[in-house]
PDB file of C-alpha atoms in Angstrom:
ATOM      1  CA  UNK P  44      25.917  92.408 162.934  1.00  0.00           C
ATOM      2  CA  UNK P  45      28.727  92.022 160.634  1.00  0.00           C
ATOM      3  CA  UNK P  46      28.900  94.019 157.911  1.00  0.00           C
ATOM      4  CA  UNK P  47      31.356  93.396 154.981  1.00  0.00           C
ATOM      5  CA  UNK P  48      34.356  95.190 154.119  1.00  0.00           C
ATOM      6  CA  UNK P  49      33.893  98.064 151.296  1.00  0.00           C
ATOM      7  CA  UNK P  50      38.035  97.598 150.508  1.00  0.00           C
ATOM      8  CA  UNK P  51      38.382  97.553 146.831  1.00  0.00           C
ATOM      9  CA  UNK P  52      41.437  96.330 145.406  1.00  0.00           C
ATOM     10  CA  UNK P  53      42.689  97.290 141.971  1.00  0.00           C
ATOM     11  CA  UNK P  54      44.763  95.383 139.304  1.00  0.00           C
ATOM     12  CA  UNK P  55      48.063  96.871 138.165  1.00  0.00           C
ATOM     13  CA  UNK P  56      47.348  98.992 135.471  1.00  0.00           C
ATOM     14  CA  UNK P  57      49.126  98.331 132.138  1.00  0.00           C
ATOM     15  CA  UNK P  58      50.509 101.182 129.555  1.00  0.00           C
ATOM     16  CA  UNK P  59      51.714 100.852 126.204  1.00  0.00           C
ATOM     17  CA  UNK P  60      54.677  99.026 125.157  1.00  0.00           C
ATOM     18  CA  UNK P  61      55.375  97.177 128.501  1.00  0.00           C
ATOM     19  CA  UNK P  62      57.898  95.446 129.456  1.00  0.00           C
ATOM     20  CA  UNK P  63      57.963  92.761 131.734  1.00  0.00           C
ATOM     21  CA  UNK P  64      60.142  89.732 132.879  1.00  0.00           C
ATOM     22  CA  UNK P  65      59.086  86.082 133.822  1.00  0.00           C
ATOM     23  CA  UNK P  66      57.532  85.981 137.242  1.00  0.00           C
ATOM     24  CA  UNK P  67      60.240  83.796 138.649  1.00  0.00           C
ATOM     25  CA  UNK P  68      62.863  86.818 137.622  1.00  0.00           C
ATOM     26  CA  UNK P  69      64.767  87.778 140.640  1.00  0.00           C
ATOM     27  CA  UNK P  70      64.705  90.833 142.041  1.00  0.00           C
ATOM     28  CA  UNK P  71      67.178  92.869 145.146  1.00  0.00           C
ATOM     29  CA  UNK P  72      66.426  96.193 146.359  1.00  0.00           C
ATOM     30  CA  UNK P  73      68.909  97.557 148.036  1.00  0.00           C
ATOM     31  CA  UNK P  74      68.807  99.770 151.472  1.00  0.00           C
ATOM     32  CA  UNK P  75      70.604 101.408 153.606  1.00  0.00           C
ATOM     33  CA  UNK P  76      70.209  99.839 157.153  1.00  0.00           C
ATOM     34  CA  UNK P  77      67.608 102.587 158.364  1.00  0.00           C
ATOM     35  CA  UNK P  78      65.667 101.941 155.081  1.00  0.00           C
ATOM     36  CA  UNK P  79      65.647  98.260 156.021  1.00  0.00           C
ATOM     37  CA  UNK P  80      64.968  98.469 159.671  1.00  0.00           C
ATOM     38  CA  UNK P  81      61.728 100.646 158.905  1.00  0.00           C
ATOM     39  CA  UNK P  82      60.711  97.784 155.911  1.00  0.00           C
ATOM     40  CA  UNK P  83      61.149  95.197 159.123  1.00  0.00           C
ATOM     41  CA  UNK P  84      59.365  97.095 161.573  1.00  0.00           C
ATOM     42  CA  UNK P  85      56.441  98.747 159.891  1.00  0.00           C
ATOM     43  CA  UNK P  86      56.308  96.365 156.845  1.00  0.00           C
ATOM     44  CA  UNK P  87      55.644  98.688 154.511  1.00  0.00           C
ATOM     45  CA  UNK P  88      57.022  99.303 150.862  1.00  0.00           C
ATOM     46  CA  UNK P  89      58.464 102.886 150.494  1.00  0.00           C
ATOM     47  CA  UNK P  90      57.362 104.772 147.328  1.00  0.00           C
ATOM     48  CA  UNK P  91      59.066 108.173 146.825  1.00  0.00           C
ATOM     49  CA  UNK P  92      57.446 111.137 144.457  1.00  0.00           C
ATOM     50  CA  UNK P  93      59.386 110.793 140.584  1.00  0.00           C
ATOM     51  CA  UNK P  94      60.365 114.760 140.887  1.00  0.00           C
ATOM     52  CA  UNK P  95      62.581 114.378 143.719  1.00  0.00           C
ATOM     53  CA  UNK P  96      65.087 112.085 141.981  1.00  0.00           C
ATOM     54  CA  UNK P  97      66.039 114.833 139.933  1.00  0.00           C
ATOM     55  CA  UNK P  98      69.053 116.016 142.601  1.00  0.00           C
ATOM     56  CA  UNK P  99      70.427 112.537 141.132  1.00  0.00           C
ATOM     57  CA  UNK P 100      69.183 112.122 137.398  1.00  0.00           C
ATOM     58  CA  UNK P 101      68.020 115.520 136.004  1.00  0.00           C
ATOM     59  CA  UNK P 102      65.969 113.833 133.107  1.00  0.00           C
ATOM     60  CA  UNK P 103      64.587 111.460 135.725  1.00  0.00           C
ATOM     61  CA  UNK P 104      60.708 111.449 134.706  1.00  0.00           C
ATOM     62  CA  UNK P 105      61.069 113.200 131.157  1.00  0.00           C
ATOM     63  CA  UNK P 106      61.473 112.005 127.950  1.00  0.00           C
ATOM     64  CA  UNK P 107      64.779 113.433 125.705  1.00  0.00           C
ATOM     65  CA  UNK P 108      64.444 116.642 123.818  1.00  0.00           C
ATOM     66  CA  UNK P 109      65.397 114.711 120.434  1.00  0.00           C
ATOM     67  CA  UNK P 110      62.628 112.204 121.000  1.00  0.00           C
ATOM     68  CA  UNK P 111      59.919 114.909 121.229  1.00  0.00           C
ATOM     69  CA  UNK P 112      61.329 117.308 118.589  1.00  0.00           C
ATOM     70  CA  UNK P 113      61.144 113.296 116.468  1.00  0.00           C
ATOM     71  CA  UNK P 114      57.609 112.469 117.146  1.00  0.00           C
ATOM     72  CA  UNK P 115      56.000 116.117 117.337  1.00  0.00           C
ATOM     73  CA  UNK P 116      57.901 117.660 114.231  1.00  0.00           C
ATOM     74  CA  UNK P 117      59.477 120.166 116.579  1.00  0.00           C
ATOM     75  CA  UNK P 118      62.276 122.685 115.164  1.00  0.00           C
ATOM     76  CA  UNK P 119      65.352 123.282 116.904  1.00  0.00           C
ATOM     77  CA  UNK P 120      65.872 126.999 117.375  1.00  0.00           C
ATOM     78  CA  UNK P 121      62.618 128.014 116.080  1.00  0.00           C
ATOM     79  CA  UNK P 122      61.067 130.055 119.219  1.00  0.00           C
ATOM     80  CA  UNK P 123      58.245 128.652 118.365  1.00  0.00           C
ATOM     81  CA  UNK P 124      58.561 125.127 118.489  1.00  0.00           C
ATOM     82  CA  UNK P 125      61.394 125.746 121.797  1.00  0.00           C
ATOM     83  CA  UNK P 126      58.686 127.590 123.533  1.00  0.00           C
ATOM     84  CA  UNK P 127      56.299 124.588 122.696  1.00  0.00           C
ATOM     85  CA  UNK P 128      58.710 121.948 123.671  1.00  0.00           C
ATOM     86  CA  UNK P 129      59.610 124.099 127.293  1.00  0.00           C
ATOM     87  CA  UNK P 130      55.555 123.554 128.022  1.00  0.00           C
ATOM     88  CA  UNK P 131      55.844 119.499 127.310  1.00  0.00           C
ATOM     89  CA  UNK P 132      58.940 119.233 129.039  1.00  0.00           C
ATOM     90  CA  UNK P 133      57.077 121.127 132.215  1.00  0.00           C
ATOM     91  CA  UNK P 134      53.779 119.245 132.013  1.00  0.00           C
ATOM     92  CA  UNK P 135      55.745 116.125 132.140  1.00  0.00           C
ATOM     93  CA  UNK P 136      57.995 117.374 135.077  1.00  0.00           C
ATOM     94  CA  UNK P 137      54.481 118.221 136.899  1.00  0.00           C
ATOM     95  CA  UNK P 138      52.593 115.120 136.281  1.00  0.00           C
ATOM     96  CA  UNK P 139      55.999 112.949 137.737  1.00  0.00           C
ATOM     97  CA  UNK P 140      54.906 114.377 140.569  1.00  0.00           C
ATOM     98  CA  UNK P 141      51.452 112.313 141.107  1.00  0.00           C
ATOM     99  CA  UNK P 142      54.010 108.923 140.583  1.00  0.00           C
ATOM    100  CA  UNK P 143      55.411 107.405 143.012  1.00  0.00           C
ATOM    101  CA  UNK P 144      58.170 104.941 142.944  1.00  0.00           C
ATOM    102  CA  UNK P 145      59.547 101.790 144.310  1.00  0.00           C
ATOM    103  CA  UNK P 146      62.794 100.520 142.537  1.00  0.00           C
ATOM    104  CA  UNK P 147      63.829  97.244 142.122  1.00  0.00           C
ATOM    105  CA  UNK P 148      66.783  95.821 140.798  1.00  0.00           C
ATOM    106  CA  UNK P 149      67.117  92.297 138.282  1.00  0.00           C
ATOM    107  CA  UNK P 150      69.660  89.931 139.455  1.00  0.00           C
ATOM    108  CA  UNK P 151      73.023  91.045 138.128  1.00  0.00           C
ATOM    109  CA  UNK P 152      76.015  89.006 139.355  1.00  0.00           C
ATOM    110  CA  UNK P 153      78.471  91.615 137.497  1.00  0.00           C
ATOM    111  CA  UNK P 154      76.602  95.140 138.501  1.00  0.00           C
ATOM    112  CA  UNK P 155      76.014  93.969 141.993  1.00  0.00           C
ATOM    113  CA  UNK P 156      78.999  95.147 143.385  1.00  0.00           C
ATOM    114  CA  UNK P 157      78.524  98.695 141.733  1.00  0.00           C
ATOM    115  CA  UNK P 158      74.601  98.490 143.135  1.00  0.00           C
ATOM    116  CA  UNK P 159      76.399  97.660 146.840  1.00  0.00           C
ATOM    117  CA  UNK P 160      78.673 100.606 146.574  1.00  0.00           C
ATOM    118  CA  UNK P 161      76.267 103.026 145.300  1.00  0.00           C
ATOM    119  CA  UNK P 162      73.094 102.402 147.349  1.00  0.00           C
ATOM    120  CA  UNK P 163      73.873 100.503 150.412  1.00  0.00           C
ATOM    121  CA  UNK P 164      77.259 100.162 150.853  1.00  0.00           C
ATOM    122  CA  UNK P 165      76.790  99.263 154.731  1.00  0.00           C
ATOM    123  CA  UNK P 166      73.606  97.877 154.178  1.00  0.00           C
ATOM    124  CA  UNK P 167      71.237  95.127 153.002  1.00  0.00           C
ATOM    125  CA  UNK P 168      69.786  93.818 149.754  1.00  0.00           C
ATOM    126  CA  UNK P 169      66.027  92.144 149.635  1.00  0.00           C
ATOM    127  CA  UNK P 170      65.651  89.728 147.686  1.00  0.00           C
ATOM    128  CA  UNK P 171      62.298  88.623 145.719  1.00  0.00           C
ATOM    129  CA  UNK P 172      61.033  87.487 142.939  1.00  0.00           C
ATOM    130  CA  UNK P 173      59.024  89.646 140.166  1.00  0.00           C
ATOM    131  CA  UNK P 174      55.970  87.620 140.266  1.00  0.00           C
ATOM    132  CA  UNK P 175      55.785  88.051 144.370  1.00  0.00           C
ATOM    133  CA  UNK P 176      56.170  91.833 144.111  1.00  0.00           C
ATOM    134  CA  UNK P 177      53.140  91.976 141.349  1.00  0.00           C
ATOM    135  CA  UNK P 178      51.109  90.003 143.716  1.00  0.00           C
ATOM    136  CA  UNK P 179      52.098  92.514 146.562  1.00  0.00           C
ATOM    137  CA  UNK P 180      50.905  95.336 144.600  1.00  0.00           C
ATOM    138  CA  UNK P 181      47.788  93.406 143.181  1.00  0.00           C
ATOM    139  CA  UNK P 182      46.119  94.261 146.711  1.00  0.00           C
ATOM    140  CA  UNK P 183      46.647  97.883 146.755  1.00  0.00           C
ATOM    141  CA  UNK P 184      43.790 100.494 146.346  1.00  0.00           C
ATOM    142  CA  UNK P 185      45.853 102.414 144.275  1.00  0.00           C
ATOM    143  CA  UNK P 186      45.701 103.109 141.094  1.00  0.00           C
ATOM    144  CA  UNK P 187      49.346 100.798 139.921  1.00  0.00           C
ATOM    145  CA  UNK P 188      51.750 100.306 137.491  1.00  0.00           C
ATOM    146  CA  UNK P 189      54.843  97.650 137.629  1.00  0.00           C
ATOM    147  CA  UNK P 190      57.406  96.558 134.781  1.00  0.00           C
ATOM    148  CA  UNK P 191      60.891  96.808 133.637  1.00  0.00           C
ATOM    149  CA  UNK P 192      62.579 100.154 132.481  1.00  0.00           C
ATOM    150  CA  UNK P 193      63.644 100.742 129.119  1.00  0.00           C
ATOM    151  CA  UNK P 194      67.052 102.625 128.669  1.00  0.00           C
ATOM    152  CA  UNK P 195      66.751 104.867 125.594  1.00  0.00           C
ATOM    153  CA  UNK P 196      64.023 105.776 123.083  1.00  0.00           C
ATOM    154  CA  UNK P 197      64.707 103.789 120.173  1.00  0.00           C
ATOM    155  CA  UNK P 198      62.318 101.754 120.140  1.00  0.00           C
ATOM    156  CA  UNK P 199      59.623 103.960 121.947  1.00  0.00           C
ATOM    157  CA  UNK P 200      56.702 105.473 119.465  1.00  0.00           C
ATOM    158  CA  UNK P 201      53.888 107.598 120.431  1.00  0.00           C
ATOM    159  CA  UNK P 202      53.645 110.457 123.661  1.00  0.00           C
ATOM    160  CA  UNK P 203      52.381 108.341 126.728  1.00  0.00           C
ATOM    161  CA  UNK P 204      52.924 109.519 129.875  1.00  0.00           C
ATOM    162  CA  UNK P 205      53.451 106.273 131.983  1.00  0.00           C
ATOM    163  CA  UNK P 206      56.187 104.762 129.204  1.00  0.00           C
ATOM    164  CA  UNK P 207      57.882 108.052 129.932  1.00  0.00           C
ATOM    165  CA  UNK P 208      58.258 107.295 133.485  1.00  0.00           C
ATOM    166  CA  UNK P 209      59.579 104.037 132.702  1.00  0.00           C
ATOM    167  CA  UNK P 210      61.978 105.152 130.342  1.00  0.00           C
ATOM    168  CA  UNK P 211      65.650 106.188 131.688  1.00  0.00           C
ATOM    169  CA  UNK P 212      68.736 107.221 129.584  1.00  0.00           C
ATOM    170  CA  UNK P 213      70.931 104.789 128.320  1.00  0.00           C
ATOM    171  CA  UNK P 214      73.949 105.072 130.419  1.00  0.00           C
ATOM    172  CA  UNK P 215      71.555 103.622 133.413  1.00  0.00           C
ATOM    173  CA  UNK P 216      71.603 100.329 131.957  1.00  0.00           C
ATOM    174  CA  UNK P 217      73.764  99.052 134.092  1.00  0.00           C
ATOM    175  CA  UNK P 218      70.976  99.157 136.755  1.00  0.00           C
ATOM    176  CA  UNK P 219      68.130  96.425 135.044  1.00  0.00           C
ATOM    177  CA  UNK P 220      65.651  98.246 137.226  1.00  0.00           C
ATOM    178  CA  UNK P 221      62.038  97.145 137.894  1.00  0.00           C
ATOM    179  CA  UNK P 222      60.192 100.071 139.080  1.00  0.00           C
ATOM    180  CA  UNK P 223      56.908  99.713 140.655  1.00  0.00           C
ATOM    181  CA  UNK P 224      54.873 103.188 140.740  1.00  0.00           C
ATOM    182  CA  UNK P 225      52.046 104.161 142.829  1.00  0.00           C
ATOM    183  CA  UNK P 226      49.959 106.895 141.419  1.00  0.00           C
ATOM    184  CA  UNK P 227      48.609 109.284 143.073  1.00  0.00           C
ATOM    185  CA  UNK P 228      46.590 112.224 141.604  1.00  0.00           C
ATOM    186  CA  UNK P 229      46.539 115.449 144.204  1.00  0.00           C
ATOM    187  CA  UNK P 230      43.669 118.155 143.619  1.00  0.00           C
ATOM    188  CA  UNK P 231      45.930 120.660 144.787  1.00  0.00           C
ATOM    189  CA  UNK P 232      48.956 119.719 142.703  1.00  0.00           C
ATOM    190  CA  UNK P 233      50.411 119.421 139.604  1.00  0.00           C
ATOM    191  CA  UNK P 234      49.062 123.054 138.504  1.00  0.00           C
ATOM    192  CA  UNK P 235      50.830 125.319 136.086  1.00  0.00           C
ATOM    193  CA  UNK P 236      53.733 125.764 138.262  1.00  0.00           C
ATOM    194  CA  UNK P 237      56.440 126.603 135.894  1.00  0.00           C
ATOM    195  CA  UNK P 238      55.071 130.133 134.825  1.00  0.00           C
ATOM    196  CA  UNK P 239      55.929 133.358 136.432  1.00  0.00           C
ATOM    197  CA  UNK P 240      55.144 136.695 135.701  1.00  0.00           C
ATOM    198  CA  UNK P 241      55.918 137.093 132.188  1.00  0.00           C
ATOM    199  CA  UNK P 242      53.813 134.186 131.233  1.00  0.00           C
ATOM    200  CA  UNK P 243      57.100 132.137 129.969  1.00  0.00           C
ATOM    201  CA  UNK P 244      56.823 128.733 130.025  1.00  0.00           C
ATOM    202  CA  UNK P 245      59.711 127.392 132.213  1.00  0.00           C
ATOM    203  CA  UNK P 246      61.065 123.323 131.963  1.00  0.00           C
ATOM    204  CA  UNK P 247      60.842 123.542 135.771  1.00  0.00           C
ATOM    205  CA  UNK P 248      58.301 124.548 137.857  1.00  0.00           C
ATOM    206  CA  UNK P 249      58.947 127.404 139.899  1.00  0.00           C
ATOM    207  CA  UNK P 250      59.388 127.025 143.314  1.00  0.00           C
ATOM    208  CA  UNK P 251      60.412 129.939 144.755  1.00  0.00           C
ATOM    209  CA  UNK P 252      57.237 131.758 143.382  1.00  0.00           C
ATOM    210  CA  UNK P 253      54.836 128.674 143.003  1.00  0.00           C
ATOM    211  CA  UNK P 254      55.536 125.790 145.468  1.00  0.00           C
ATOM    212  CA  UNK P 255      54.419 122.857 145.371  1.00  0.00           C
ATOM    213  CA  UNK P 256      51.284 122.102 147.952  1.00  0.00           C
ATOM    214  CA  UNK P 257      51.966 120.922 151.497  1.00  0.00           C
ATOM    215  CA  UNK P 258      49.130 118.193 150.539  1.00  0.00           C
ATOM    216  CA  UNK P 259      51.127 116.292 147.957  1.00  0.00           C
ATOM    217  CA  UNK P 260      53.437 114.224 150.189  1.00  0.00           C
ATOM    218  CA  UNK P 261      57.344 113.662 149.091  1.00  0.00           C
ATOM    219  CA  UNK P 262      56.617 109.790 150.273  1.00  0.00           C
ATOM    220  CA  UNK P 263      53.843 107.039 150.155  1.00  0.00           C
ATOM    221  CA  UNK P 264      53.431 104.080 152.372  1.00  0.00           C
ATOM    222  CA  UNK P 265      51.857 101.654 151.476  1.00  0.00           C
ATOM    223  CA  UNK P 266      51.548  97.651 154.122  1.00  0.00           C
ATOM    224  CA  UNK P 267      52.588  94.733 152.847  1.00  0.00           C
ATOM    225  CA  UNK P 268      52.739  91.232 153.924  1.00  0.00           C
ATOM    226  CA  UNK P 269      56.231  90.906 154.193  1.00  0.00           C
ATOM    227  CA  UNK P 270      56.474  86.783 154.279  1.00  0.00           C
ATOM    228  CA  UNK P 271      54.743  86.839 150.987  1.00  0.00           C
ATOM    229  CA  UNK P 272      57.150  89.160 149.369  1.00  0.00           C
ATOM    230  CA  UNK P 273      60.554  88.694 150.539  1.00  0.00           C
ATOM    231  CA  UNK P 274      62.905  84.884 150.046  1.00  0.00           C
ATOM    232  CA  UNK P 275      65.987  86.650 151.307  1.00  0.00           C
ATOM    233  CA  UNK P 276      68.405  89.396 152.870  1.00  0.00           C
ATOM    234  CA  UNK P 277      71.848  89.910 151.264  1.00  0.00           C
ATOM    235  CA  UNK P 278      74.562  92.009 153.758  1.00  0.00           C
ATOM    236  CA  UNK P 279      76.780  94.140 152.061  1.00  0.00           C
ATOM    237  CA  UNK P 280      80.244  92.895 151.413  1.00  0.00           C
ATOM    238  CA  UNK P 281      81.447  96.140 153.587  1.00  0.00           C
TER     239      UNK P 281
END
């Protein structure tokens, strides 16, 4: 007897105010060679937890001070409204880490060079297309999102947690990133990890004191068909 698969697949997810390109938009993701040798091998996409790409970009997964103090009528230097802001600021740190992301790149002839040097400067570029990668992720079980990151908060209204994760500060322009984020929410995680003793509510979660659960992974893996998603491989120019 065959019995029928019980796989579910879910659609990308949308979230207010997204952007996204044409589906014929080209996209590169860049990788050093081990990075693309384990794509090759295992054909898998790579998806790496928000928090951890604060060593690079400390705001990476958190909306500005200014544009909170803006929408929520918060005073600078009133203990208060500091003290409130400090528990947003955490919350927001804690839920990057149930996202997971996958960062793309839109065809830039005049950045490329700078995305070479900075990310794979003895490696390789994939190329693709925007519509193949939201196919891709189309057959996930996860929970999805996919679109193109805003740089600054101008035009952003409103507190919602997945347009803050694809919202980056301005001087990242330069990147015209797609991200793709996997999300995935941990039992054990994203607790009130920024208070210690004294009860004060910390921007950061505490790690020394409170860290975070062996259970929610740094990385997640998700397989791919590899034919359907990739139309190229650049080699560095070094």
């Amino acid at each position: 007897t065959v019995f029928p698969s019980r796989r579910t697949t879910m659609p990308i997810t949308p979230h207010d105010q997204k952007i996204e390109p044409p589906g014929d938009t080209e996209i590169w993701r860049f990788l050093k060679m081990r990075f693309f040798r384990d794509l090759v091998a295992n054909e898998e996409l790579y998806f790496r937890r928000t928090d951890l790409y604060k060593t690079d970009d400390p705001d990476e997964g958190l909306p500005s001070d200014s544009y909170l103090r803006r929408i929520m009528n918060l005073r600078r230097y009133v203990l208060d409204d500091e003290l409130e802001l400090n528990s947003h600021q955490a919350q927001n740190r804690l839920f990057s880490e149930s996202q997971y992301l996958c960062c793309w790149n839109m065809n830039d002839p005049e950045n490329r060079l700078r995305m070479w040097y900075k990310y794979a400067p003895c490696g390789v570029a994939v190329r693709s297309e925007y519509g193949r990668l939201k196919a891709v992720l189309n057959d996930f079980i996860d929970d999805v999102n996919l679109g193109q990151v805003r740089y600054g908060d101008d035009t952003m209204t409103g507190y919602n947690a997945k347009q803050i994760i694809f919202t980056k500060r301005p001087k990242f322009a330069w990147e015209n990133e797609v991200r793709a984020v996997v999300c995935s929410y941990d039992p054990v995680g994203g607790q009130a990890r920024n208070y210690r003793e004294t009860n004060f509510p910390h921007r950061e979660p505490q790690d020394d004191l409170n860290p975070v659960h062996n259970w929610v992974h740094p990385e997640k893996r998700r397989r791919i068909d590899l034919k359907a998603l990739i139309t190229a491989v650049g080699v560095s120019p070094w």
